[in-house]
One Martini backbone bead per residue (centre of mass of N, CA, C, O) as a GRO file, in nm:
protein
  133
    1MET     BB    1   1.424   0.308   2.328
    2ALA     BB    2   1.096   0.303   2.183
    3PHE     BB    3   0.811   0.112   2.061
    4ILE     BB    4   0.529   0.196   1.848
    5PHE     BB    5   0.211   0.093   1.751
    6SER     BB    6   0.048   0.264   1.488
    7TYR     BB    7  -0.319   0.321   1.371
    8GLY     BB    8  -0.337   0.645   1.390
    9THR     BB    9  -0.275   0.968   1.489
   10LEU     BB   10   0.042   0.914   1.539
   11GLN     BB   11   0.110   0.914   1.222
   12ASN     BB   12   0.080   1.213   1.233
   13PRO     BB   13   0.302   1.470   1.202
   14GLN     BB   14   0.134   1.691   1.346
   15VAL     BB   15   0.094   1.540   1.610
   16GLN     BB   16   0.389   1.494   1.674
   17GLN     BB   17   0.468   1.793   1.684
   18GLN     BB   18   0.269   1.882   1.909
   19LEU     BB   19   0.356   1.658   2.124
   20LEU     BB   20   0.705   1.637   2.057
   21ASN     BB   21   0.857   1.844   1.857
   22ARG     BB   22   0.848   1.607   1.631
   23THR     BB   23   0.944   1.382   1.384
   24LEU     BB   24   0.917   1.050   1.330
   25CYS     BB   25   1.040   0.744   1.302
   26VAL     BB   26   0.929   0.512   1.045
   27SER     BB   27   0.759   0.190   1.010
   28LYS     BB   28   0.613  -0.076   0.871
   29ASP     BB   29   0.327  -0.278   0.990
   30ILE     BB   30   0.164  -0.570   1.150
   31LEU     BB   31  -0.149  -0.665   1.312
   32VAL     BB   32  -0.278  -0.945   1.494
   33GLY     BB   33  -0.579  -0.992   1.698
   34TYR     BB   34  -0.762  -0.749   1.597
   35GLU     BB   35  -1.000  -0.479   1.625
   36LYS     BB   36  -1.140  -0.204   1.456
   37LYS     BB   37  -1.249   0.113   1.590
   38LEU     BB   38  -1.452   0.375   1.702
   39ILE     BB   39  -1.399   0.666   1.917
   40GLU     BB   40  -1.501   0.901   2.133
   41ILE     BB   41  -1.365   1.210   2.209
   42LYS     BB   42  -1.356   1.432   2.508
   43ASP     BB   43  -1.083   1.564   2.495
   44PRO     BB   44  -1.002   1.878   2.389
   45LEU     BB   45  -0.692   1.851   2.353
   46VAL     BB   46  -0.691   1.600   2.169
   47ILE     BB   47  -0.867   1.724   1.949
   48LYS     BB   48  -0.675   1.957   1.886
   49GLN     BB   49  -0.422   1.783   1.812
   50SER     BB   50  -0.583   1.596   1.588
   51GLY     BB   51  -0.871   1.709   1.465
   52GLU     BB   52  -1.041   1.466   1.614
   53PRO     BB   53  -1.336   1.312   1.763
   54PHE     BB   54  -1.239   1.042   1.619
   55HIS     BB   55  -1.086   0.730   1.708
   56PRO     BB   56  -0.903   0.473   1.687
   57ILE     BB   57  -0.954   0.129   1.812
   58LEU     BB   58  -0.838  -0.157   1.984
   59VAL     BB   59  -0.949  -0.502   2.001
   60LYS     BB   60  -0.914  -0.789   2.146
   61ASN     BB   61  -0.890  -1.087   1.908
   62ASN     BB   62  -0.777  -1.403   1.865
   63ALA     BB   63  -0.977  -1.482   1.613
   64SER     BB   64  -0.855  -1.272   1.444
   65THR     BB   65  -0.735  -1.205   1.091
   66GLN     BB   66  -0.699  -0.922   1.094
   67GLU     BB   67  -0.519  -0.660   0.943
   68ILE     BB   68  -0.315  -0.416   1.097
   69HIS     BB   69  -0.214  -0.123   0.971
   70GLY     BB   70   0.108   0.039   1.041
   71SER     BB   71   0.335   0.203   1.273
   72ILE     BB   72   0.664   0.242   1.374
   73LEU     BB   73   0.765   0.416   1.664
   74GLU     BB   74   1.037   0.616   1.773
   75VAL     BB   75   1.100   0.662   2.126
   76THR     BB   76   1.129   0.800   2.415
   77GLY     BB   77   1.060   0.784   2.743
   78ALA     BB   78   0.936   1.071   2.761
   79GLU     BB   79   0.748   1.038   2.513
   80LEU     BB   80   0.584   0.802   2.620
   81LEU     BB   81   0.452   0.967   2.850
   82LYS     BB   82   0.308   1.171   2.666
   83ILE     BB   83   0.140   0.954   2.518
   84ASP     BB   84  -0.009   0.851   2.763
   85ASP     BB   85  -0.165   1.118   2.803
   86TYR     BB   86  -0.303   1.124   2.522
   87GLU     BB   87  -0.424   0.807   2.573
   88ALA     BB   88  -0.567   0.784   2.860
   89GLU     BB   89  -0.886   0.736   2.872
   90ASN     BB   90  -0.927   0.458   2.658
   91TYR     BB   91  -0.632   0.353   2.705
   92GLU     BB   92  -0.381   0.092   2.684
   93ARG     BB   93  -0.058  -0.030   2.751
   94VAL     BB   94   0.097  -0.285   2.542
   95ARG     BB   95   0.256  -0.574   2.455
   96VAL     BB   96   0.367  -0.669   2.120
   97GLU     BB   97   0.358  -0.880   1.833
   98LEU     BB   98   0.450  -0.861   1.520
   99LYS     BB   99   0.463  -0.993   1.209
  100SER     BB  100   0.786  -0.940   1.198
  101GLY     BB  101   0.864  -0.984   1.534
  102LYS     BB  102   0.832  -0.731   1.659
  103LYS     BB  103   0.838  -0.523   1.943
  104ALA     BB  104   0.562  -0.334   2.097
  105TRP     BB  105   0.370  -0.080   2.167
  106LEU     BB  106   0.014  -0.062   2.261
  107TYR     BB  107  -0.297   0.102   2.205
  108GLN     BB  108  -0.572  -0.012   2.377
  109GLN     BB  109  -0.853  -0.110   2.493
  110LYS     BB  110  -0.995  -0.106   2.774
  111PRO     BB  111  -1.155  -0.350   2.942
  112SER     BB  112  -1.392  -0.179   3.056
  113GLU     BB  113  -1.490  -0.089   2.778
  114ASN     BB  114  -1.574  -0.363   2.676
  115PHE     BB  115  -1.788  -0.417   2.891
  116TRP     BB  116  -1.972  -0.167   2.833
  117ASN     BB  117  -2.028  -0.231   2.537
  118VAL     BB  118  -2.180  -0.492   2.590
  119ILE     BB  119  -2.403  -0.367   2.761
  120ASP     BB  120  -2.505  -0.166   2.552
  121ILE     BB  121  -2.583  -0.381   2.345
  122PHE     BB  122  -2.774  -0.543   2.521
  123ASN     BB  123  -2.972  -0.308   2.580
  124PHE     BB  124  -3.043  -0.252   2.289
  125LEU     BB  125  -3.166  -0.533   2.225
  126ILE     BB  126  -3.387  -0.526   2.437
  127ASN     BB  127  -3.525  -0.269   2.326
  128LEU     BB  128  -3.576  -0.378   2.041
  129VAL     BB  129  -3.753  -0.619   2.116
  130GLY     BB  130  -3.967  -0.448   2.263
  131PHE     BB  131  -4.040  -0.276   2.012
  132LEU     BB  132  -4.119  -0.527   1.815
  133LYS     BB  133  -4.377  -0.643   1.987
   0.00000   0.00000   0.00000
């Protein structure tokens, strides 16, 4: 069995049922060292499964003291691969240690996404400064 720390749509029993054909055993836990934001989902199948066009996503930030509350989901190896497919486009799976000391998999924002978001913000600020002149 594997453990996933979920802070978003995977906590929803309807999503679990659609994706894995069962409702998962869950327990609550907390993750520190991340910031939560929303990202637009483009995959129509994922939107259909979750019912949401925007999903939360975590960005690693060692300086953050923000506590991310979520659930530990217990899944099989085969289910973990199905969840990898569900989280494929914008997320990467990494091992983390939770506040309780338990270790779990986490789907966080891919590093390349962080890079492009910084460039998008930088370009926005340059355009804003040019507009304000």
